[in-house]
Short mmCIF file of C-alpha atoms in Angstrom, two decimals:
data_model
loop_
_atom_site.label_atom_id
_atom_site.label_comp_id
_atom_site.label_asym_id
_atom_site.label_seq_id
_atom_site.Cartn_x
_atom_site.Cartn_y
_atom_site.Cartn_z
CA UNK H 461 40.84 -8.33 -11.61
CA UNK H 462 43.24 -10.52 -13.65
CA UNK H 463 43.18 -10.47 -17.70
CA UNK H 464 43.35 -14.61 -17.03
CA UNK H 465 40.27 -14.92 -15.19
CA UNK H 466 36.89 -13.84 -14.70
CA UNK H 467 35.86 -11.25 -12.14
CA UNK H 468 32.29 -10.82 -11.05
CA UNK H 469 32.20 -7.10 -9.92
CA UNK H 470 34.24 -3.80 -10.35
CA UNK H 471 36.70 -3.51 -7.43
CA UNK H 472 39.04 -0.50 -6.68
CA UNK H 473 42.42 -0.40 -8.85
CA UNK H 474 40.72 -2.67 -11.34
CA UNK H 475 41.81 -1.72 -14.90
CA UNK H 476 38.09 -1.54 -16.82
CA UNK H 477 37.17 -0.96 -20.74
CA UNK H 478 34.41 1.27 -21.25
CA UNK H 479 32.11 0.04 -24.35
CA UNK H 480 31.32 3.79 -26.29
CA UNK H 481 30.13 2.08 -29.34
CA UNK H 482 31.19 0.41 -32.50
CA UNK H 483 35.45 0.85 -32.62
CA UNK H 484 35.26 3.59 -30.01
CA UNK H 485 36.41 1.83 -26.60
CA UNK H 486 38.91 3.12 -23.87
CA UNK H 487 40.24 1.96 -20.73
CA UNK H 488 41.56 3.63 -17.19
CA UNK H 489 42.44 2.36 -13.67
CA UNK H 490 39.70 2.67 -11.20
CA UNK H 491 40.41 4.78 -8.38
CA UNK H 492 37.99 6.13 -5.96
CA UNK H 493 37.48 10.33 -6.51
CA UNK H 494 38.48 10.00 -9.85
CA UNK H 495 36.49 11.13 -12.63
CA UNK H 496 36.93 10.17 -16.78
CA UNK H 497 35.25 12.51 -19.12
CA UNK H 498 33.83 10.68 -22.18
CA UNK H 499 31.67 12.36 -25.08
CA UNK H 500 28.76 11.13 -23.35
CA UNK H 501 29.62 13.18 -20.26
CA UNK H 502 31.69 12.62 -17.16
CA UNK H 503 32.06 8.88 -15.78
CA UNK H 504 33.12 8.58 -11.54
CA UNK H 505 34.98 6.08 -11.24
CA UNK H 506 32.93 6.20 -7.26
CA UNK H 507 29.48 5.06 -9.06
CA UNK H 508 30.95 2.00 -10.82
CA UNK H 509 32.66 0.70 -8.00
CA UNK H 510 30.79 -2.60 -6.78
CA UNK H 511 28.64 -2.78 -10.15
CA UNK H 512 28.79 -5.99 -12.15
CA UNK H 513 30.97 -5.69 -15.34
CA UNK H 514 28.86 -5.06 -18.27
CA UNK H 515 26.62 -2.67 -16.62
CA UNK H 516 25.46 0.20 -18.60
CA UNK H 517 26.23 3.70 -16.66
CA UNK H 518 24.37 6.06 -17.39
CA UNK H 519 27.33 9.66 -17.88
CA UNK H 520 26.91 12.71 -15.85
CA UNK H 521 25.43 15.43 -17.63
CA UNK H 522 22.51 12.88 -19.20
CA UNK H 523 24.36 13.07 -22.88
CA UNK H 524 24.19 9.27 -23.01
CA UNK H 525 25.38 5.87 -21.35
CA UNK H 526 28.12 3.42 -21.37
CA UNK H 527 28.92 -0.27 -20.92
CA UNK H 528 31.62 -1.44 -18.78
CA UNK H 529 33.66 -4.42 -19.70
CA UNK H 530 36.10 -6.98 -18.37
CA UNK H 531 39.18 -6.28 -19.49
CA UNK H 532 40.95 -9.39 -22.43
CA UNK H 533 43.38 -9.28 -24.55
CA UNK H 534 41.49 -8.57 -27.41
CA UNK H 535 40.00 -5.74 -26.25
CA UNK H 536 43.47 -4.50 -24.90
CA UNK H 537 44.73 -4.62 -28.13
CA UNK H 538 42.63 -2.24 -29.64
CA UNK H 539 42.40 0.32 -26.00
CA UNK H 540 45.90 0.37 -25.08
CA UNK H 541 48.41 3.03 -25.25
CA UNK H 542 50.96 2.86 -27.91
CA UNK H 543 54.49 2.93 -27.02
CA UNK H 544 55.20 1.41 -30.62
CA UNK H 545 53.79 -0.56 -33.61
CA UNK H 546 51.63 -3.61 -32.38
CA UNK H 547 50.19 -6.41 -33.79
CA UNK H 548 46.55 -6.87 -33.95
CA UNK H 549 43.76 -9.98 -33.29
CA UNK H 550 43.92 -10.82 -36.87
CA UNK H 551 47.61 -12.11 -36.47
CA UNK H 552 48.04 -12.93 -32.92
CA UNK H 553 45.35 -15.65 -33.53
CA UNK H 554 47.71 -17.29 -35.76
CA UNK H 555 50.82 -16.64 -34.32
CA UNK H 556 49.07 -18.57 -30.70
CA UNK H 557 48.01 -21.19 -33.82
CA UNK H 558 50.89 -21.48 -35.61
CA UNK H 559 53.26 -21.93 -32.35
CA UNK H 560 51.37 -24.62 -30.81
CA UNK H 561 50.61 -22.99 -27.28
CA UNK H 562 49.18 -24.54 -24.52
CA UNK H 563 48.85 -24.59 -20.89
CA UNK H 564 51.89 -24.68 -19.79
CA UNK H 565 54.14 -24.13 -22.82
CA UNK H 566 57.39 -21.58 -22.43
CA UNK H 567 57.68 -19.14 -24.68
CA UNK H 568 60.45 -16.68 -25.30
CA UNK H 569 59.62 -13.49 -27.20
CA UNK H 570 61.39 -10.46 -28.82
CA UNK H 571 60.42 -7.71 -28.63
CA UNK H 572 57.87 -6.82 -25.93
CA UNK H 573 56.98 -3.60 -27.83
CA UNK H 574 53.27 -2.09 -26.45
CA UNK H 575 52.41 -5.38 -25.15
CA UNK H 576 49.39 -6.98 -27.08
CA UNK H 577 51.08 -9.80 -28.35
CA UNK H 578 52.05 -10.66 -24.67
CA UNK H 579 48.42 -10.57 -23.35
CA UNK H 580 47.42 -12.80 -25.42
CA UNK H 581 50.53 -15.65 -24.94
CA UNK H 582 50.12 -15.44 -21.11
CA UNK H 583 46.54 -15.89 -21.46
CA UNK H 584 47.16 -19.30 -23.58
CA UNK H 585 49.72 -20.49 -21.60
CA UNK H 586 48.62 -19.94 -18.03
CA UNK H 587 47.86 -21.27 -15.08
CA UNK H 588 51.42 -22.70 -15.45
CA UNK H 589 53.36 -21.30 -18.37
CA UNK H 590 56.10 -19.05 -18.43
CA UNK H 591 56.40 -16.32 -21.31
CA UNK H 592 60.15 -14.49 -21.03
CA UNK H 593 59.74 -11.19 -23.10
CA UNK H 594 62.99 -9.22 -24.00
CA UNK H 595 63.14 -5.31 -25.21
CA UNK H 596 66.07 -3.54 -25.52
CA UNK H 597 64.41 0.16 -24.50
CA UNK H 598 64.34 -0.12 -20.75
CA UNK H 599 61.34 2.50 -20.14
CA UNK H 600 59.30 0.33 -22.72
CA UNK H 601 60.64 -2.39 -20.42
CA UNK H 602 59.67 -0.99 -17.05
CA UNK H 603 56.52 -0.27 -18.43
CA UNK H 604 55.57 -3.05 -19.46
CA UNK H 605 56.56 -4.91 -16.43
CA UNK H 606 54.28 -2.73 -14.20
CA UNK H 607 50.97 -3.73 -17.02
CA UNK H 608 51.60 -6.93 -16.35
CA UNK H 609 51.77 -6.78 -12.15
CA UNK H 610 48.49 -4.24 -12.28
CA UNK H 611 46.51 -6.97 -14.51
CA UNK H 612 47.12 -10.02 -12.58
CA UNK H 613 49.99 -11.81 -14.61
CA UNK H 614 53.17 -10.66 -13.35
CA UNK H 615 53.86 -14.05 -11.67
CA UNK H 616 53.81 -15.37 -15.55
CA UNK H 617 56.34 -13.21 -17.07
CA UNK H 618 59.76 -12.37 -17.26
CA UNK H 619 60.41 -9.18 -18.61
CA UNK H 620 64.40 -8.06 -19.41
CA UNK H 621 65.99 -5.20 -21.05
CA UNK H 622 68.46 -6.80 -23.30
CA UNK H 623 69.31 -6.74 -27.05
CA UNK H 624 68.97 -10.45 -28.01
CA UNK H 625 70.64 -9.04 -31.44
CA UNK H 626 73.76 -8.80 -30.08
CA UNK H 627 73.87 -10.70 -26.77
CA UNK H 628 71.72 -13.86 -27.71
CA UNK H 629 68.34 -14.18 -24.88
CA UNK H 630 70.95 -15.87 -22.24
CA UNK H 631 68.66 -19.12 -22.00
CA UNK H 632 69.68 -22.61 -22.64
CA UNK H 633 67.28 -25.17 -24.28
CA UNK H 634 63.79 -23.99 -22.15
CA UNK H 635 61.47 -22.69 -24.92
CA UNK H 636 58.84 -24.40 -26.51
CA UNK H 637 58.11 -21.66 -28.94
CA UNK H 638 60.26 -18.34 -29.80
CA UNK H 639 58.27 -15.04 -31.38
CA UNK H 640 60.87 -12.75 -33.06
CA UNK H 641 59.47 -8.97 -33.75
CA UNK H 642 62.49 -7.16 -34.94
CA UNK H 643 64.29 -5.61 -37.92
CA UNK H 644 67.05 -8.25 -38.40
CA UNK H 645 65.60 -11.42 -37.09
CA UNK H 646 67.83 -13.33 -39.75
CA UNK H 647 70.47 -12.40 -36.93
CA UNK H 648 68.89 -14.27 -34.24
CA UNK H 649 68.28 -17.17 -35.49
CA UNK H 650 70.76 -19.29 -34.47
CA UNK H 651 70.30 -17.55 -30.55
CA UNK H 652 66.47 -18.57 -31.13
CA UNK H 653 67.67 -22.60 -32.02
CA UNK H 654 70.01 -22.49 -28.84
CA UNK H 655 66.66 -21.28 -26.44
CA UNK H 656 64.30 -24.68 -27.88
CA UNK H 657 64.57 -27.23 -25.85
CA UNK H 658 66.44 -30.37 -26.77
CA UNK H 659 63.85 -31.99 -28.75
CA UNK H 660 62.85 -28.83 -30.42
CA UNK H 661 59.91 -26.50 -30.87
CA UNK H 662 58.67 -23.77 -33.24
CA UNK H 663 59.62 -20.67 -34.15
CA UNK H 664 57.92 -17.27 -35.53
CA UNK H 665 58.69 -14.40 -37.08
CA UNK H 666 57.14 -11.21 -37.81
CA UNK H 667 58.11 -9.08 -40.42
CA UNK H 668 56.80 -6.38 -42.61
CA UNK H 669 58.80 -6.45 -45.78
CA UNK H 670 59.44 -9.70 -48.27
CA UNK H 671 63.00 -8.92 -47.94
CA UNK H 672 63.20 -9.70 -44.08
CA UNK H 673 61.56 -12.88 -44.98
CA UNK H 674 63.89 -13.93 -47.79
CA UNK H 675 66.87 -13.84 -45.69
CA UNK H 676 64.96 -15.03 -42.36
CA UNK H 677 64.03 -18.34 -44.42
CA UNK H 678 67.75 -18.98 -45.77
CA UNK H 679 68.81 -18.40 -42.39
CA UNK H 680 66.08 -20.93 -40.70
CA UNK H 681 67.21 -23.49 -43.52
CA UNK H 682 70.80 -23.36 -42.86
CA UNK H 683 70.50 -23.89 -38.80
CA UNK H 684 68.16 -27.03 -39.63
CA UNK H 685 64.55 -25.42 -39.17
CA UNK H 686 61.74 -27.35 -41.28
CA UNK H 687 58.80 -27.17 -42.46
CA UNK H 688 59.19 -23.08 -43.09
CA UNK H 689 56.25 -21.65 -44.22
CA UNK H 690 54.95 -17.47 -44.77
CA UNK H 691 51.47 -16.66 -44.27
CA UNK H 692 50.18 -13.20 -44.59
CA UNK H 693 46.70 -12.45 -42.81
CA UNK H 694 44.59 -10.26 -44.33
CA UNK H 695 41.15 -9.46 -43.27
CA UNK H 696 38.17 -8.51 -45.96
CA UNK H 697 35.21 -7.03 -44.92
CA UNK H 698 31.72 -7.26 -47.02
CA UNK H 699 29.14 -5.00 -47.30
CA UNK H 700 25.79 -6.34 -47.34
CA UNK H 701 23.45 -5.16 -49.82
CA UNK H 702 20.04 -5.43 -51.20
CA UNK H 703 20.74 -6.50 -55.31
CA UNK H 704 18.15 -7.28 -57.82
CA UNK H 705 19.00 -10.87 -59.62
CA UNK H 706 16.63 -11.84 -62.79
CA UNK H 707 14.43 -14.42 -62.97
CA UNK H 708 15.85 -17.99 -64.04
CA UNK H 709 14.77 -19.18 -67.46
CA UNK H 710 12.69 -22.42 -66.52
CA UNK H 711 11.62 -22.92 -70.31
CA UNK H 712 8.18 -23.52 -71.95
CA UNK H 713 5.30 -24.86 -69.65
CA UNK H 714 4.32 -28.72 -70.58
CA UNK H 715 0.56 -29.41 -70.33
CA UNK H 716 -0.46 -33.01 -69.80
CA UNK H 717 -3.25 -34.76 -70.82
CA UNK H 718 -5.00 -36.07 -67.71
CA UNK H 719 -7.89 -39.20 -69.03
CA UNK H 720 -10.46 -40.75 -66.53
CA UNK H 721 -9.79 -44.21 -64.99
CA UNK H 722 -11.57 -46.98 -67.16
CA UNK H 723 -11.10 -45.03 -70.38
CA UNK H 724 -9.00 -45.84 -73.31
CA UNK H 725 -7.07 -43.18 -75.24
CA UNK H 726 -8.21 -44.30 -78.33
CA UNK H 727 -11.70 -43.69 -77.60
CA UNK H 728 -10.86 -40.21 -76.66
CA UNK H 729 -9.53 -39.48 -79.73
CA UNK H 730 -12.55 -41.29 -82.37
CA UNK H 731 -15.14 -38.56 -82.41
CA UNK H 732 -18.88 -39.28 -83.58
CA UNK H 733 -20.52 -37.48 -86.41
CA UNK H 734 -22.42 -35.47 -84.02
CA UNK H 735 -19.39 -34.02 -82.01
CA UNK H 736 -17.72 -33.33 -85.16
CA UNK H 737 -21.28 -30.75 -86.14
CA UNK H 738 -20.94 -29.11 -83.19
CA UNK H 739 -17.46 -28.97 -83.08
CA UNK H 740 -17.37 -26.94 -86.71
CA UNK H 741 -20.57 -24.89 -84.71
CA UNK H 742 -17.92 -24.12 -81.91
CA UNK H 743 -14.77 -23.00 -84.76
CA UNK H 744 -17.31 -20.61 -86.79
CA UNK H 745 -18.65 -19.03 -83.67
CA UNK H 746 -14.89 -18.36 -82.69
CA UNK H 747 -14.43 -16.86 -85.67
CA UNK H 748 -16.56 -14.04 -84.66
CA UNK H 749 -14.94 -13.35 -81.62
CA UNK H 750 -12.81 -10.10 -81.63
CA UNK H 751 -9.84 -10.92 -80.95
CA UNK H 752 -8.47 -9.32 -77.16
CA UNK H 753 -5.68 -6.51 -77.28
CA UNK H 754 -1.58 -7.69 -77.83
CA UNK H 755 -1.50 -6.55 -74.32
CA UNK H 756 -4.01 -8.01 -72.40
CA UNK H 757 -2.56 -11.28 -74.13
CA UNK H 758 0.31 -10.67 -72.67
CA UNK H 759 -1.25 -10.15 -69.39
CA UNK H 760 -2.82 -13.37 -69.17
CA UNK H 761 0.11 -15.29 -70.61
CA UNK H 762 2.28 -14.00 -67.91
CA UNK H 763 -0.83 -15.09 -65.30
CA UNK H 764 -0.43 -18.61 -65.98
CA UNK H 765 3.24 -18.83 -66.22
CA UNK H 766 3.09 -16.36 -62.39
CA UNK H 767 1.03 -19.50 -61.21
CA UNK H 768 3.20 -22.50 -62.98
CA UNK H 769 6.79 -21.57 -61.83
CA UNK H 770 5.15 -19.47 -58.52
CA UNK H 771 6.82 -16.53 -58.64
CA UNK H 772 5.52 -13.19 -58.15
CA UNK H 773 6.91 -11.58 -60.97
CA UNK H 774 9.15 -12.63 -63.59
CA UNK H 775 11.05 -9.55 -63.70
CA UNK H 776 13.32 -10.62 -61.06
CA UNK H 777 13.55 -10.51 -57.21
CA UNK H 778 15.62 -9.00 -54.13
CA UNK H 779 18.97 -10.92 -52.56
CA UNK H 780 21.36 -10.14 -50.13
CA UNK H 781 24.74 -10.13 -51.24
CA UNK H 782 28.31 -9.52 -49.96
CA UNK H 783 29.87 -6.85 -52.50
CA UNK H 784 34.11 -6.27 -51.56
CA UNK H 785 33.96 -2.15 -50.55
CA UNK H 786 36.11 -0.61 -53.23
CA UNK H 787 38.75 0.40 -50.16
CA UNK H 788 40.29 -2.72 -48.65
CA UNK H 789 42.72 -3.29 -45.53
CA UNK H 790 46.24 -3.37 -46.19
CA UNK H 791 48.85 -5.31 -45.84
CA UNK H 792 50.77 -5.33 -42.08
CA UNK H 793 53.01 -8.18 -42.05
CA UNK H 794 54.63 -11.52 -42.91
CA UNK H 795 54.49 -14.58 -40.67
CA UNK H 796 57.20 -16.57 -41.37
CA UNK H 797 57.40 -20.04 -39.06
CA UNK H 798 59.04 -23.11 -39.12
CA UNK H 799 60.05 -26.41 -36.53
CA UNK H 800 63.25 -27.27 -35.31
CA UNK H 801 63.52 -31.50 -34.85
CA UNK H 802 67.25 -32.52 -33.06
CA UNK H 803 65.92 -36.00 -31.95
#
C-alpha cells in the first residue's frame, strides 16, 4: 500500500479508511487478530485481509456494514490524528496551485505539523520529487517520519527537527517552492529566498490573522519577491430547495385573422343585404341569452390563455434553487504567495 499509487487488494500492515457514512470515516493499520469496534459492530481486521478495497463488510453483530477505502490524501486529511492545527482540501488545492508543483519539483516546508499538507505535496511531486519538511517539536517530528515510511513515501521526504526561525532550513539554492506555516513567517523570509534555487521559485505562506500578512508582504517586498498576492478560500455550501416562482407576465393574447387562398380582404369585409338580416337576427337573439356567472367567465378566460402560453396554471410553478444556509463556514486562513526572479 503506498498513498502514491494504487493497490488492488488489502494486504497485512496496510493502513485502510473505513467509509461509515457521510463525514464519519476512520482509519487503522491492518494487523492480523486485531479487531476495530465501529457503531455498526466489531470489524476483524482477519476478514478484510485479501478483499479488494472498496468492499462493503458487513460488522459483527449484524448492526450494519462498511466500505473500505484506499487510503489519499484527501481522505487522510479528514481521518488522521491531530497532533496540531491542519490545513484542509479546500486550501491545500491552492497552495499545490499556487506553488506550481510538479513531478519532480523540490519543495521545502515549515512546519510539518499533523501532516496533511505533506500528503498531498509528495503525492504531486513524486515519482521523483523531494519535499524537505522541518518541525521544531521532535516527537511531532519522529512521528511524522514513521507516517510517512508506513504509507509508502519515506524515500520522498526529509523530515528534521529544527527551528528554521532561528537557524535558517540549512539548504542552499535547491527549492522550487517554500510553504511557511508558522507564527512569525515575516522572520523567515529572507532564509526562504536563500533555499530557491538560483533562478528562483515561489513562495507561500499560511497565516491566520491579517496582521501576519501585513508584515509577511513588506517583508517579501523588501527581499525582492513579486507578484505578492493574498487569497483567502472559503467554501459555501447551498441547500437545495423546492421554491414556488410566479408565472411570467407574457401580455394580452393577439388573434389573427386567417383568410382563404384566392380571396381578397376586401370582399371579406363588403357584406350583402342578406347577411346583414341575419346578422341583426343573430345580435337580437344574443340579447336573450343570460348572461354566464363572473366566475365561470373567469374560468374560461383562464382556459384559453392555459392553452395559448401552455402552462398548467398561471399561478406559478415549482424550481429548484440554491438558498445560502443562514450558518456559513468560517474563516481559517490567509494565503499569502509571491515569486522570486534573480535572473
Amino acid at each position: 500500500m503506498s498513498f502514491i499509487s494504487y493497490s488492488e487488494k488489502i494486504r497485512e500492515k496496510d493502513t485502510v479508511i473505513l467509509y461509515l457514512g457521510l463525514d464519519d470515516t476512520l482509519t487503522f493499520k491492518v494487523k492480523a487478530g486485531n479487531t476495530h469496534q465501529t457503531k455498526y459492530g466489531a470489524v476483524r481486521h482477519s476478514d478484510l485481509i485479501g478483499k479488494r478495497y472498496g468492499t462493503k463488510v458487513t460488522c459483527v453483530g449484524g448492526k450494519g456494514w462498511v466500505h473500505v477505502l484506499h487510503p489519499t490524501p484527501e481522505l487522510w486529511t479528514i481521518t488522521l490524528p491531530h497532533r496540531t492545527q491542519i490545513i484542509y482540501s479546500i486550501d491545500i488545492s491552492m497552495i499545490t496551485l499556487q506553488l506550481d508543483l510538479k513531478p519532480g519539483s523540490v519543495v521545502c516546508e515549515s512546519g510539518t505539523g499533523s501532516g496533511s499538507l505533506s500528503h498531498a505535496l509528495i503525492r504531486t511531486i513524486a515519482p521523483n520529487g523531494h519535499l524537505y519538511s522541518f518541525d521544531y517539536h521532535n516527537q511531532r517530528v519522529e512521528k511524522a517520519r514513521q507516517e510517512f515510511d508506513d504509507h509508502g513515501i519515506g524515500h520522498l521526504v526529509t523530515v528534521e527537527c529544527r527551528d528554521v526561525c532561528k537557524d535558517g532550513f540549512g539548504l542552499d539554492h535547491i527549492a522550487d517552492a517554500v510553504f511557511l506555516d508558522l507564527p512569525c513567517p515575516y522572520d523567515v523570509i529572507e532564509a526562504a529566498k536563500r533555499t530557491l534555487k538560483a533562478p528562483g521559485g515561489r513562495m507561500c505562506s499560511f497565516s491566520p490573522c491579517i496582521e501576519q500578512v501585513q508584515k509577511t508582504c513588506e517583508k517579501m517586498s523588501g527581499c525582492g519577491f513579486v507578484e505578492i498576492t493574498t487569497i483567502e478560500c472559503i467554501a459555501r455550501n447551498y441547500d437545495v430547495k423546492t421554491v414556488q416562482l410566479p408565472a411570467p407576465d407574457m401580455g394580452p393574447v393577439e388573434t389573427e385573422t386567417r383568410t382563404q387562398p384566392g380571396i381578397n380582404s376586401n370582399d371579406i369585409s363588403s357584406e350583402t343585404p342578406e347577411k346583414e338580416t341575419n346578422k341583426r337576427k343573430l345580435d337580437s337573439e344574443s340579447d336573450s341569452v343570460t348572461e354566464t356567472s363572473d366566475s365561470a367567465c373567469k374560468t374560461k378566460k383562464v382556459d384559453s390563455e392555459q392553452e395559448v402560453k401552455g402552462h398548467k396554471s398561471l399561478s406559478g410553478f415549482n424550481s429548484k434553487c440554491g438558498i445560502l444556509p443562514k450558518e456559513t463556514t468560517g474563516h481559517t486562513g490567509f494565503l499569502t504567495v509571491a515569486s522570486l526572479y534573480t535572473f
